[in-house]
Amino acid sequence: MRIRILLLLLGIVWEGWAQCPTKLVNGTQDYKGRLQVSSSQGTTMIAEGTSDRILKICKGTTIQVEDVTANNNPSLTAYNFNYQSAEVDLSAPLFDKVNKSYTYAKAGTYGLIMVGSASGTGSYACQTVQVLGNPDPNFEVDACEIEQVTLVIPKDSSRNPYDEFTVEWGDGNTEKVLKKDLPLTKVHIYKNAGTGVAISVQGTYEGNICSSSKVSKFIDPGKLNQSPKPIVTLLELSATKTVATIQFAGPVSTTQEIFQKEVGGTYVSTGIQIQNNLTSERITNLNPTKQYCFQVRSVGGCASSSGSDEICTLPITVVAKAKQMEVNWSAYPQATAAFESYTVSNGTTTFPVITDRTQTQLIDQSELECGTSYCYRVTARVNNINSISNEVCEEIESTVKPDPITQAYATLAGKAAVLTWESPGGKILDYEILRAEAGSKLEKIEPDTTIVNPYKDRQINPLQRSYCYQISYESACKTWSNPSAAVCTIYLSQKGGELFWTSNNPFTEDLSEYTVQALDAQGNVVASSNVAKATSISVSSLGFPISPDYEYRIQSTSASGHISWSNSIPIQEFFQVYVPDAFTPNGDSQNDVFLPKVLHVNALKLTVFDRWGNSIFSTEDESEGWDGSINGKPAPQGSYSYRLDVRNELGDSFTKRGVFRLIR
């Protein structure tokens, strides 16, 4: 089985790490199963589908699982107690139908997966299980003065991960120490320690989920009058590599002195002496090109040790390359102190521990993003002491062009073109827009404001022509994409009895259809006609009347439903028609006949209707009008309606309707 590990080790120092998968493949287990998990520690939790809660148990704990999905088929239920990938192949032999219990022997975070069948469909559930390690706590006890013992508990994420520590001093006194108090140096005075003392420390996690063994250390009577050597807990190198900070603890009431040397050299005093038994000191004026080692020695008083364990700096360099970082460091010096490991971190990811002292390079090929500064450090673990390198922050380099914009469209809004696009993922530094006028050469727009999405181009005249645009962008890697496919505004015009519009696509995707729309003075659509993918239409074929009160535009629709509008225009009546709104058939030879006047008309038909819609007059002679009579008798005064159908020499038709008054 091939497992693609996409998860990052986020600073966790346990032996394993996983979580519920984020992707299911080769299966349809999309029904939320119900997985009941019970631990031998008495904790029970139910996961429905993928649980966002974490079940915390102690290393060595046995869990019991049960499929409690409604209407489940128990014979088809199977489990995987230790899944280690960001995706799960439901067709692979990953699951166990036999075992319903499991003992976690190693600390870490595990994906516990259940697959099965319920209500006739596949079911799936996952519970994240965090197994807490219970290492023996790391502490030191020693004595310098009579019947006085110093306890040192260092800040140690691997051996002192507990939230609370219980200290038993061996004389009936007990003390609680919290994790936030570390590193801790505590002095305890005994009334009678003539037979020696046994001091024990036990670590416990919050909620008593898990505890360490109780570890005891004995101080014999003779040692109560002997000075212990100082204990170094941390060494950290500054970003400039010219300052080292050392943390240490020494015997009470004893002067401590710091010594340094170059690797391979001889120790000399730094001149720094400290009376405080627990301190942090800075050693300055270091040569950034060299590697140094340090030792703390007790001087005067009851001091009898030769000094602390040696701890050395770990200078690093980082080289940014295309899509990766190269981290290099000086090998930790070969010494009598026990080298344990290197740990490399970039601020978001902690990489697997390196146990080979001679390995001095790590190539970071994780999912690094341009525009993000990654800060690297290497920690050497030596004799239970951490030596932390200088921090180096870099951004990755890239010469690869980012993917072009693939979804964009152009439309008109008043006298401006509006460009809208779907931005690609990641940080974008800048945009560039190219514009061409009606088939001319594309040229870069010099915007009067910063380009934002959507962008309004007001430097155009959409009532004269169409404009085409291409969009490109600068990625966080400071490389420019290729321009997008061109998107163009629609230019609508009228020639005689025909409407024409430009055919260049306003969308980067396929165009679905055009629609001719009539708009009232408020911009509301009052009529429309779908013309499929045609780019012209006769006015007489629109299927709705033409009005001088309306403007007309083209609406185009893309395959995914985006809308683009053309400019709006009034439709000029290519027939010249004048219809009076009143006449007076009183025999005075003025306005005695209701007669429309027409030009450029090849044929017409005039019909007059009474107020009830009855036809009372009709003619196809353009010189004949209605004289105001019905069946030879004068028609009553009032309002009448008309319909005038005309056709020109080109065969274009036009219908005009209206109302007029007969006045007597």
Short mmCIF file of N, CA and C in Angstrom, two decimals, residues 15-101:
data_model
loop_
_atom_site.label_atom_id
_atom_site.label_comp_id
_atom_site.label_asym_id
_atom_site.label_seq_id
_atom_site.Cartn_x
_atom_site.Cartn_y
_atom_site.Cartn_z
N GLU A 15 6.69 9.62 19.89
CA GLU A 15 7.32 8.66 18.98
C GLU A 15 6.54 8.52 17.68
N GLY A 16 5.25 8.79 17.67
CA GLY A 16 4.46 8.70 16.45
C GLY A 16 3.54 9.89 16.35
N TRP A 17 3.00 10.13 15.16
CA TRP A 17 2.07 11.25 15.04
C TRP A 17 1.13 10.97 13.88
N ALA A 18 -0.15 11.17 14.09
CA ALA A 18 -1.15 11.00 13.05
C ALA A 18 -2.41 11.71 13.48
N GLN A 19 -3.42 11.62 12.66
CA GLN A 19 -4.71 12.18 13.02
C GLN A 19 -5.73 11.58 12.07
N CYS A 20 -7.01 11.96 12.23
CA CYS A 20 -8.02 11.45 11.33
C CYS A 20 -7.72 11.91 9.91
N PRO A 21 -7.84 11.02 8.90
CA PRO A 21 -7.58 11.42 7.52
C PRO A 21 -8.51 12.54 7.10
N THR A 22 -8.03 13.36 6.16
CA THR A 22 -8.83 14.46 5.64
C THR A 22 -9.43 14.12 4.27
N LYS A 23 -9.12 12.92 3.74
CA LYS A 23 -9.62 12.58 2.41
C LYS A 23 -9.90 11.09 2.34
N LEU A 24 -11.08 10.71 1.83
CA LEU A 24 -11.44 9.31 1.61
C LEU A 24 -11.41 9.05 0.11
N VAL A 25 -10.79 7.96 -0.32
CA VAL A 25 -10.75 7.61 -1.73
C VAL A 25 -11.21 6.16 -1.92
N ASN A 26 -11.69 5.87 -3.13
CA ASN A 26 -12.11 4.51 -3.53
C ASN A 26 -13.17 3.95 -2.59
N GLY A 27 -14.16 4.75 -2.28
CA GLY A 27 -15.23 4.26 -1.43
C GLY A 27 -16.34 5.28 -1.31
N THR A 28 -17.47 4.84 -0.78
CA THR A 28 -18.61 5.75 -0.62
C THR A 28 -19.05 5.82 0.82
N GLN A 29 -18.13 5.58 1.76
CA GLN A 29 -18.48 5.60 3.19
C GLN A 29 -18.66 7.03 3.64
N ASP A 30 -19.78 7.64 3.16
CA ASP A 30 -20.03 9.02 3.57
C ASP A 30 -21.12 9.10 4.64
N TYR A 31 -21.64 7.94 5.09
CA TYR A 31 -22.62 7.92 6.16
C TYR A 31 -21.88 8.03 7.49
N LYS A 32 -22.32 8.91 8.35
CA LYS A 32 -21.63 9.11 9.62
C LYS A 32 -21.91 7.93 10.56
N GLY A 33 -20.91 7.10 10.74
CA GLY A 33 -21.02 6.04 11.73
C GLY A 33 -20.83 6.57 13.13
N ARG A 34 -21.19 5.76 14.12
CA ARG A 34 -21.01 6.13 15.54
C ARG A 34 -20.07 5.12 16.16
N LEU A 35 -18.91 5.58 16.54
CA LEU A 35 -17.85 4.74 17.10
C LEU A 35 -17.72 5.04 18.58
N GLN A 36 -17.93 4.00 19.42
CA GLN A 36 -17.77 4.17 20.87
C GLN A 36 -16.40 3.63 21.27
N VAL A 37 -15.62 4.48 21.96
CA VAL A 37 -14.28 4.12 22.40
C VAL A 37 -14.24 4.21 23.92
N SER A 38 -13.86 3.11 24.57
CA SER A 38 -13.74 3.09 26.03
C SER A 38 -12.32 2.68 26.39
N SER A 39 -11.74 3.39 27.35
CA SER A 39 -10.38 3.08 27.77
C SER A 39 -10.39 2.39 29.12
N SER A 40 -9.31 1.67 29.39
CA SER A 40 -9.18 0.99 30.68
C SER A 40 -9.00 1.98 31.82
N GLN A 41 -8.82 3.27 31.47
CA GLN A 41 -8.75 4.31 32.49
C GLN A 41 -10.13 4.83 32.87
N GLY A 42 -11.17 4.29 32.23
CA GLY A 42 -12.53 4.67 32.59
C GLY A 42 -13.12 5.76 31.71
N THR A 43 -12.42 6.16 30.66
CA THR A 43 -12.92 7.21 29.77
C THR A 43 -13.68 6.59 28.61
N THR A 44 -14.86 7.16 28.30
CA THR A 44 -15.67 6.70 27.16
C THR A 44 -15.99 7.91 26.29
N MET A 45 -15.85 7.73 24.98
CA MET A 45 -16.12 8.82 24.04
C MET A 45 -16.76 8.22 22.80
N ILE A 46 -17.72 8.95 22.21
CA ILE A 46 -18.39 8.51 20.98
C ILE A 46 -18.03 9.47 19.86
N ALA A 47 -17.51 8.93 18.77
CA ALA A 47 -17.19 9.73 17.58
C ALA A 47 -18.27 9.48 16.54
N GLU A 48 -18.87 10.57 16.07
CA GLU A 48 -19.86 10.48 15.00
C GLU A 48 -19.25 11.07 13.74
N GLY A 49 -19.02 10.22 12.75
CA GLY A 49 -18.25 10.67 11.59
C GLY A 49 -16.82 10.94 12.03
N THR A 50 -16.24 12.02 11.56
CA THR A 50 -14.89 12.42 11.99
C THR A 50 -15.02 13.34 13.20
N SER A 51 -14.56 12.86 14.35
CA SER A 51 -14.68 13.63 15.59
C SER A 51 -13.61 14.70 15.64
N ASP A 52 -14.00 15.90 16.12
CA ASP A 52 -13.01 16.96 16.31
C ASP A 52 -12.49 17.00 17.75
N ARG A 53 -12.91 16.02 18.56
CA ARG A 53 -12.37 15.93 19.91
C ARG A 53 -11.19 14.94 19.93
N ILE A 54 -10.40 15.03 20.98
CA ILE A 54 -9.23 14.17 21.11
C ILE A 54 -9.38 13.34 22.39
N LEU A 55 -9.25 12.02 22.24
CA LEU A 55 -9.26 11.13 23.39
C LEU A 55 -7.82 11.01 23.90
N LYS A 56 -7.60 11.45 25.13
CA LYS A 56 -6.26 11.40 25.71
C LYS A 56 -6.17 10.22 26.68
N ILE A 57 -5.15 9.38 26.47
CA ILE A 57 -4.93 8.22 27.34
C ILE A 57 -3.44 8.11 27.62
N CYS A 58 -3.11 7.25 28.56
CA CYS A 58 -1.72 7.05 28.94
C CYS A 58 -1.11 5.92 28.11
N LYS A 59 0.18 5.99 27.85
CA LYS A 59 0.88 4.92 27.15
C LYS A 59 0.68 3.61 27.91
N GLY A 60 0.36 2.54 27.16
CA GLY A 60 0.10 1.25 27.79
C GLY A 60 -1.36 1.01 28.08
N THR A 61 -2.22 2.00 27.80
CA THR A 61 -3.65 1.86 28.06
C THR A 61 -4.30 1.03 26.96
N THR A 62 -5.24 0.16 27.35
CA THR A 62 -6.01 -0.65 26.40
C THR A 62 -7.36 0.01 26.18
N ILE A 63 -7.78 0.09 24.92
CA ILE A 63 -9.09 0.64 24.61
C ILE A 63 -9.98 -0.46 24.04
N GLN A 64 -11.28 -0.30 24.23
CA GLN A 64 -12.29 -1.17 23.65
C GLN A 64 -13.12 -0.33 22.68
N VAL A 65 -13.46 -0.90 21.52
CA VAL A 65 -14.24 -0.17 20.53
C VAL A 65 -15.54 -0.92 20.25
N GLU A 66 -16.55 -0.16 19.86
CA GLU A 66 -17.86 -0.75 19.57
C GLU A 66 -18.54 0.09 18.49
N ASP A 67 -19.15 -0.58 17.50
CA ASP A 67 -19.93 0.11 16.49
C ASP A 67 -21.34 0.31 17.04
N VAL A 68 -21.69 1.57 17.36
CA VAL A 68 -23.01 1.86 17.92
C VAL A 68 -23.84 2.63 16.90
N THR A 69 -23.50 2.47 15.61
CA THR A 69 -24.29 3.11 14.56
C THR A 69 -25.68 2.46 14.50
N ALA A 70 -26.70 3.28 14.34
CA ALA A 70 -28.05 2.75 14.22
C ALA A 70 -28.15 1.87 12.98
N ASN A 71 -28.83 0.73 13.12
CA ASN A 71 -29.08 -0.20 12.01
C ASN A 71 -27.79 -0.70 11.36
N ASN A 72 -26.76 -0.92 12.18
CA ASN A 72 -25.49 -1.37 11.61
C ASN A 72 -25.49 -2.88 11.45
N ASN A 73 -24.61 -3.35 10.58
CA ASN A 73 -24.39 -4.78 10.36
C ASN A 73 -23.06 -5.14 11.01
N PRO A 74 -23.07 -5.73 12.22
CA PRO A 74 -21.82 -5.97 12.95
C PRO A 74 -20.81 -6.80 12.17
N SER A 75 -21.29 -7.67 11.30
CA SER A 75 -20.35 -8.55 10.60
C SER A 75 -19.50 -7.80 9.58
N LEU A 76 -19.90 -6.58 9.24
CA LEU A 76 -19.15 -5.80 8.25
C LEU A 76 -18.32 -4.70 8.87
N THR A 77 -18.34 -4.60 10.20
CA THR A 77 -17.58 -3.54 10.88
C THR A 77 -16.12 -3.95 11.03
N ALA A 78 -15.21 -3.03 10.73
CA ALA A 78 -13.77 -3.29 10.85
C ALA A 78 -13.08 -2.02 11.35
N TYR A 79 -11.86 -2.22 11.90
CA TYR A 79 -11.18 -1.09 12.56
C TYR A 79 -9.72 -1.03 12.12
N ASN A 80 -9.18 0.16 12.21
CA ASN A 80 -7.73 0.38 12.10
C ASN A 80 -7.35 1.28 13.26
N PHE A 81 -6.51 0.76 14.18
CA PHE A 81 -6.22 1.47 15.42
C PHE A 81 -5.04 2.43 15.29
N ASN A 82 -4.31 2.34 14.21
CA ASN A 82 -3.06 3.12 14.14
C ASN A 82 -2.86 3.62 12.72
N TYR A 83 -3.82 4.48 12.24
CA TYR A 83 -3.72 4.95 10.87
C TYR A 83 -2.79 6.15 10.80
N GLN A 84 -1.95 6.20 9.72
CA GLN A 84 -0.84 7.15 9.70
C GLN A 84 -0.80 7.99 8.42
N SER A 85 -1.94 8.28 7.79
CA SER A 85 -1.90 9.02 6.53
C SER A 85 -3.01 10.06 6.50
N ALA A 86 -2.80 11.09 5.63
CA ALA A 86 -3.79 12.14 5.50
C ALA A 86 -4.97 11.70 4.64
N GLU A 87 -4.85 10.57 3.91
CA GLU A 87 -5.97 10.06 3.16
C GLU A 87 -6.07 8.56 3.38
N VAL A 88 -7.27 8.03 3.23
CA VAL A 88 -7.49 6.61 3.47
C VAL A 88 -8.13 5.99 2.25
N ASP A 89 -7.57 4.88 1.79
CA ASP A 89 -8.08 4.14 0.66
C ASP A 89 -9.04 3.07 1.19
N LEU A 90 -10.34 3.29 1.04
CA LEU A 90 -11.34 2.40 1.63
C LEU A 90 -11.39 1.04 0.93
N SER A 91 -10.71 0.92 -0.23
CA SER A 91 -10.69 -0.37 -0.91
C SER A 91 -9.48 -1.21 -0.53
N ALA A 92 -8.55 -0.63 0.24
CA ALA A 92 -7.32 -1.34 0.60
C ALA A 92 -7.55 -2.19 1.85
N PRO A 93 -6.76 -3.26 2.01
CA PRO A 93 -6.91 -4.14 3.19
C PRO A 93 -6.29 -3.51 4.43
N LEU A 94 -6.94 -2.45 4.93
CA LEU A 94 -6.38 -1.70 6.05
C LEU A 94 -7.01 -2.07 7.39
N PHE A 95 -8.15 -2.76 7.36
CA PHE A 95 -8.98 -2.82 8.54
C PHE A 95 -9.09 -4.24 9.12
N ASP A 96 -9.31 -4.31 10.42
CA ASP A 96 -9.31 -5.54 11.19
C ASP A 96 -10.74 -5.81 11.67
N LYS A 97 -11.35 -6.94 11.23
CA LYS A 97 -12.70 -7.29 11.67
C LYS A 97 -12.71 -8.13 12.93
N VAL A 98 -11.55 -8.55 13.39
CA VAL A 98 -11.49 -9.49 14.51
C VAL A 98 -11.34 -8.78 15.84
N ASN A 99 -10.33 -7.92 15.94
CA ASN A 99 -10.00 -7.31 17.23
C ASN A 99 -10.84 -6.07 17.50
N LYS A 100 -11.39 -6.00 18.72
CA LYS A 100 -12.14 -4.83 19.17
C LYS A 100 -11.47 -4.19 20.36
N SER A 101 -10.23 -4.55 20.60
CA SER A 101 -9.46 -3.90 21.66
C SER A 101 -8.03 -3.73 21.17
#
